[in-house]
Amino acid sequence: MQSVVCADCPIPEIWMREMGDYVVAVGFLTSTFSEKFLERTNGGCPKLGSTIMLKQLSEVLGLSYDGLSEALVDTRVCEWDIGYMYPKVGMETSRHLVDLAAPMDNVLFAGESTNTNACSTVQAAMDTGLRAAHQAQGLLSSSTRVSGEDSSPHEHYAQTVKGQC
């Protein structure tokens, strides 16, 4: 399952991503949903935030709240005051994203808008950060030019930054 969309729930979108032995769930809230969530969680208290998300997943997916709660490893709440990229009408998505991601000599680019597989998500930004790190390693270990295209780095990301927000 990639995502759960529930417009009438406290967290309207929850994105899922398998990373090694774990499933990472990212709640995406904007505008008044974000403001209400911060109010309900005393400014983003992780324990209250995870309780809300687990109760919602339990109800929507018909899973045991206790089972989900026991499986929980960690929680982070991050408030982002930035926008994100979305494809516009007429955009040749794959070509434009490859162009945005392409290194310029020794300058590397990361961020959800440079993800050649998917954009507009926190996971897309994380993937491109890992891609740029691998590109930097390549530049440091050789003088060869590196590609701007994304691979599938999820298992490496889980090992590299597990537990960080």
PDB file of N, CA, C and O in Angstrom, residues 24-61:
ATOM      1  N   VAL A  24       7.518   2.980   6.974  1.00  0.00           N
ATOM      2  CA  VAL A  24       7.496   4.365   7.432  1.00  0.00           C
ATOM      3  C   VAL A  24       6.177   4.979   6.964  1.00  0.00           C
ATOM      4  O   VAL A  24       5.828   4.877   5.788  1.00  0.00           O
ATOM      5  N   ALA A  25       5.452   5.580   7.883  1.00  0.00           N
ATOM      6  CA  ALA A  25       4.197   6.257   7.556  1.00  0.00           C
ATOM      7  C   ALA A  25       4.411   7.756   7.739  1.00  0.00           C
ATOM      8  O   ALA A  25       4.856   8.194   8.798  1.00  0.00           O
ATOM      9  N   VAL A  26       4.107   8.519   6.714  1.00  0.00           N
ATOM     10  CA  VAL A  26       4.263   9.972   6.752  1.00  0.00           C
ATOM     11  C   VAL A  26       2.890  10.595   6.597  1.00  0.00           C
ATOM     12  O   VAL A  26       2.213  10.382   5.598  1.00  0.00           O
ATOM     13  N   GLY A  27       2.475  11.353   7.597  1.00  0.00           N
ATOM     14  CA  GLY A  27       1.222  12.079   7.522  1.00  0.00           C
ATOM     15  C   GLY A  27       1.455  13.417   6.841  1.00  0.00           C
ATOM     16  O   GLY A  27       2.392  14.135   7.180  1.00  0.00           O
ATOM     17  N   PHE A  28       0.618  13.744   5.862  1.00  0.00           N
ATOM     18  CA  PHE A  28       0.766  14.992   5.119  1.00  0.00           C
ATOM     19  C   PHE A  28      -0.444  15.872   5.393  1.00  0.00           C
ATOM     20  O   PHE A  28      -1.578  15.485   5.096  1.00  0.00           O
ATOM     21  N   LEU A  29      -0.204  17.026   5.968  1.00  0.00           N
ATOM     22  CA  LEU A  29      -1.281  17.956   6.301  1.00  0.00           C
ATOM     23  C   LEU A  29      -0.934  19.343   5.791  1.00  0.00           C
ATOM     24  O   LEU A  29       0.214  19.765   5.870  1.00  0.00           O
ATOM     25  N   THR A  30      -1.927  20.050   5.298  1.00  0.00           N
ATOM     26  CA  THR A  30      -1.714  21.426   4.865  1.00  0.00           C
ATOM     27  C   THR A  30      -2.805  22.315   5.459  1.00  0.00           C
ATOM     28  O   THR A  30      -3.820  21.835   5.942  1.00  0.00           O
ATOM     29  N   SER A  31      -2.543  23.582   5.426  1.00  0.00           N
ATOM     30  CA  SER A  31      -3.537  24.596   5.754  1.00  0.00           C
ATOM     31  C   SER A  31      -4.214  24.354   7.094  1.00  0.00           C
ATOM     32  O   SER A  31      -3.545  24.150   8.103  1.00  0.00           O
ATOM     33  N   THR A  32      -5.530  24.356   7.119  1.00  0.00           N
ATOM     34  CA  THR A  32      -6.270  24.225   8.383  1.00  0.00           C
ATOM     35  C   THR A  32      -6.085  22.850   9.012  1.00  0.00           C
ATOM     36  O   THR A  32      -6.134  22.725  10.233  1.00  0.00           O
ATOM     37  N   PHE A  33      -5.863  21.794   8.207  1.00  0.00           N
ATOM     38  CA  PHE A  33      -5.602  20.473   8.780  1.00  0.00           C
ATOM     39  C   PHE A  33      -4.331  20.522   9.633  1.00  0.00           C
ATOM     40  O   PHE A  33      -4.278  19.974  10.722  1.00  0.00           O
ATOM     41  N   SER A  34      -3.304  21.188   9.124  1.00  0.00           N
ATOM     42  CA  SER A  34      -2.045  21.313   9.845  1.00  0.00           C
ATOM     43  C   SER A  34      -2.233  22.120  11.132  1.00  0.00           C
ATOM     44  O   SER A  34      -1.748  21.732  12.201  1.00  0.00           O
ATOM     45  N   GLU A  35      -2.953  23.223  11.036  1.00  0.00           N
ATOM     46  CA  GLU A  35      -3.195  24.068  12.211  1.00  0.00           C
ATOM     47  C   GLU A  35      -3.964  23.298  13.285  1.00  0.00           C
ATOM     48  O   GLU A  35      -3.623  23.343  14.470  1.00  0.00           O
ATOM     49  N   LYS A  36      -5.010  22.573  12.883  1.00  0.00           N
ATOM     50  CA  LYS A  36      -5.798  21.786  13.837  1.00  0.00           C
ATOM     51  C   LYS A  36      -4.965  20.673  14.464  1.00  0.00           C
ATOM     52  O   LYS A  36      -5.073  20.398  15.655  1.00  0.00           O
ATOM     53  N   PHE A  37      -4.126  20.035  13.656  1.00  0.00           N
ATOM     54  CA  PHE A  37      -3.274  18.960  14.168  1.00  0.00           C
ATOM     55  C   PHE A  37      -2.312  19.502  15.215  1.00  0.00           C
ATOM     56  O   PHE A  37      -2.134  18.899  16.277  1.00  0.00           O
ATOM     57  N   LEU A  38      -1.696  20.641  14.939  1.00  0.00           N
ATOM     58  CA  LEU A  38      -0.766  21.236  15.900  1.00  0.00           C
ATOM     59  C   LEU A  38      -1.481  21.635  17.191  1.00  0.00           C
ATOM     60  O   LEU A  38      -0.942  21.480  18.278  1.00  0.00           O
ATOM     61  N   GLU A  39      -2.720  22.121  17.070  1.00  0.00           N
ATOM     62  CA  GLU A  39      -3.514  22.436  18.264  1.00  0.00           C
ATOM     63  C   GLU A  39      -3.814  21.179  19.080  1.00  0.00           C
ATOM     64  O   GLU A  39      -3.661  21.163  20.296  1.00  0.00           O
ATOM     65  N   ARG A  40      -4.234  20.099  18.397  1.00  0.00           N
ATOM     66  CA  ARG A  40      -4.596  18.853  19.081  1.00  0.00           C
ATOM     67  C   ARG A  40      -3.397  18.149  19.709  1.00  0.00           C
ATOM     68  O   ARG A  40      -3.551  17.342  20.612  1.00  0.00           O
ATOM     69  N   THR A  41      -2.196  18.436  19.192  1.00  0.00           N
ATOM     70  CA  THR A  41      -1.002  17.744  19.692  1.00  0.00           C
ATOM     71  C   THR A  41      -0.086  18.662  20.495  1.00  0.00           C
ATOM     72  O   THR A  41       1.104  18.391  20.638  1.00  0.00           O
ATOM     73  N   ASN A  42      -0.637  19.737  21.016  1.00  0.00           N
ATOM     74  CA  ASN A  42       0.151  20.693  21.815  1.00  0.00           C
ATOM     75  C   ASN A  42       1.411  21.140  21.084  1.00  0.00           C
ATOM     76  O   ASN A  42       2.513  21.075  21.621  1.00  0.00           O
ATOM     77  N   GLY A  43       1.263  21.551  19.847  1.00  0.00           N
ATOM     78  CA  GLY A  43       2.380  22.058  19.068  1.00  0.00           C
ATOM     79  C   GLY A  43       3.207  20.982  18.389  1.00  0.00           C
ATOM     80  O   GLY A  43       4.315  21.234  17.957  1.00  0.00           O
ATOM     81  N   GLY A  44       2.698  19.772  18.288  1.00  0.00           N
ATOM     82  CA  GLY A  44       3.409  18.723  17.570  1.00  0.00           C
ATOM     83  C   GLY A  44       4.021  17.655  18.456  1.00  0.00           C
ATOM     84  O   GLY A  44       5.003  17.035  18.079  1.00  0.00           O
ATOM     85  N   CYS A  45       3.461  17.426  19.642  1.00  0.00           N
ATOM     86  CA  CYS A  45       3.963  16.378  20.531  1.00  0.00           C
ATOM     87  C   CYS A  45       3.939  15.033  19.791  1.00  0.00           C
ATOM     88  O   CYS A  45       2.877  14.578  19.360  1.00  0.00           O
ATOM     89  N   PRO A  46       5.105  14.371  19.629  1.00  0.00           N
ATOM     90  CA  PRO A  46       5.150  13.124  18.870  1.00  0.00           C
ATOM     91  C   PRO A  46       4.221  12.029  19.405  1.00  0.00           C
ATOM     92  O   PRO A  46       3.590  11.322  18.621  1.00  0.00           O
ATOM     93  N   LYS A  47       4.106  11.878  20.720  1.00  0.00           N
ATOM     94  CA  LYS A  47       3.247  10.815  21.270  1.00  0.00           C
ATOM     95  C   LYS A  47       1.785  11.056  20.889  1.00  0.00           C
ATOM     96  O   LYS A  47       1.092  10.139  20.464  1.00  0.00           O
ATOM     97  N   LEU A  48       1.322  12.290  21.038  1.00  0.00           N
ATOM     98  CA  LEU A  48      -0.058  12.602  20.656  1.00  0.00           C
ATOM     99  C   LEU A  48      -0.253  12.463  19.144  1.00  0.00           C
ATOM    100  O   LEU A  48      -1.278  11.956  18.683  1.00  0.00           O
ATOM    101  N   GLY A  49       0.741  12.887  18.366  1.00  0.00           N
ATOM    102  CA  GLY A  49       0.653  12.765  16.914  1.00  0.00           C
ATOM    103  C   GLY A  49       0.570  11.312  16.465  1.00  0.00           C
ATOM    104  O   GLY A  49      -0.244  10.954  15.611  1.00  0.00           O
ATOM    105  N   SER A  50       1.386  10.452  17.065  1.00  0.00           N
ATOM    106  CA  SER A  50       1.347   9.033  16.681  1.00  0.00           C
ATOM    107  C   SER A  50       0.040   8.386  17.111  1.00  0.00           C
ATOM    108  O   SER A  50      -0.499   7.533  16.400  1.00  0.00           O
ATOM    109  N   THR A  51      -0.504   8.786  18.256  1.00  0.00           N
ATOM    110  CA  THR A  51      -1.791   8.247  18.704  1.00  0.00           C
ATOM    111  C   THR A  51      -2.889   8.583  17.696  1.00  0.00           C
ATOM    112  O   THR A  51      -3.685   7.712  17.313  1.00  0.00           O
ATOM    113  N   ILE A  52      -2.925   9.818  17.229  1.00  0.00           N
ATOM    114  CA  ILE A  52      -3.924  10.235  16.240  1.00  0.00           C
ATOM    115  C   ILE A  52      -3.767   9.440  14.957  1.00  0.00           C
ATOM    116  O   ILE A  52      -4.740   8.918  14.400  1.00  0.00           O
ATOM    117  N   MET A  53      -2.518   9.304  14.456  1.00  0.00           N
ATOM    118  CA  MET A  53      -2.293   8.586  13.210  1.00  0.00           C
ATOM    119  C   MET A  53      -2.644   7.102  13.352  1.00  0.00           C
ATOM    120  O   MET A  53      -3.299   6.526  12.482  1.00  0.00           O
ATOM    121  N   LEU A  54      -2.234   6.468  14.458  1.00  0.00           N
ATOM    122  CA  LEU A  54      -2.513   5.045  14.637  1.00  0.00           C
ATOM    123  C   LEU A  54      -4.011   4.777  14.788  1.00  0.00           C
ATOM    124  O   LEU A  54      -4.522   3.792  14.251  1.00  0.00           O
ATOM    125  N   LYS A  55      -4.725   5.652  15.503  1.00  0.00           N
ATOM    126  CA  LYS A  55      -6.180   5.486  15.612  1.00  0.00           C
ATOM    127  C   LYS A  55      -6.838   5.618  14.246  1.00  0.00           C
ATOM    128  O   LYS A  55      -7.737   4.852  13.901  1.00  0.00           O
ATOM    129  N   GLN A  56      -6.388   6.579  13.458  1.00  0.00           N
ATOM    130  CA  GLN A  56      -6.944   6.765  12.121  1.00  0.00           C
ATOM    131  C   GLN A  56      -6.666   5.547  11.253  1.00  0.00           C
ATOM    132  O   GLN A  56      -7.571   5.039  10.582  1.00  0.00           O
ATOM    133  N   LEU A  57      -5.432   5.056  11.236  1.00  0.00           N
ATOM    134  CA  LEU A  57      -5.098   3.870  10.436  1.00  0.00           C
ATOM    135  C   LEU A  57      -5.889   2.654  10.903  1.00  0.00           C
ATOM    136  O   LEU A  57      -6.356   1.857  10.095  1.00  0.00           O
ATOM    137  N   SER A  58      -6.054   2.522  12.207  1.00  0.00           N
ATOM    138  CA  SER A  58      -6.819   1.407  12.762  1.00  0.00           C
ATOM    139  C   SER A  58      -8.257   1.430  12.251  1.00  0.00           C
ATOM    140  O   SER A  58      -8.786   0.411  11.800  1.00  0.00           O
ATOM    141  N   GLU A  59      -8.891   2.596  12.301  1.00  0.00           N
ATOM    142  CA  GLU A  59     -10.281   2.724  11.861  1.00  0.00           C
ATOM    143  C   GLU A  59     -10.426   2.541  10.346  1.00  0.00           C
ATOM    144  O   GLU A  59     -11.299   1.819   9.879  1.00  0.00           O
ATOM    145  N   VAL A  60      -9.568   3.195   9.581  1.00  0.00           N
ATOM    146  CA  VAL A  60      -9.689   3.176   8.130  1.00  0.00           C
ATOM    147  C   VAL A  60      -9.348   1.802   7.552  1.00  0.00           C
ATOM    148  O   VAL A  60     -10.011   1.323   6.637  1.00  0.00           O
ATOM    149  N   LEU A  61      -8.310   1.158   8.095  1.00  0.00           N
ATOM    150  CA  LEU A  61      -7.846  -0.115   7.544  1.00  0.00           C
ATOM    151  C   LEU A  61      -8.406  -1.335   8.269  1.00  0.00           C
ATOM    152  O   LEU A  61      -8.155  -2.465   7.858  1.00  0.00           O
TER     153      LEU A  61
END
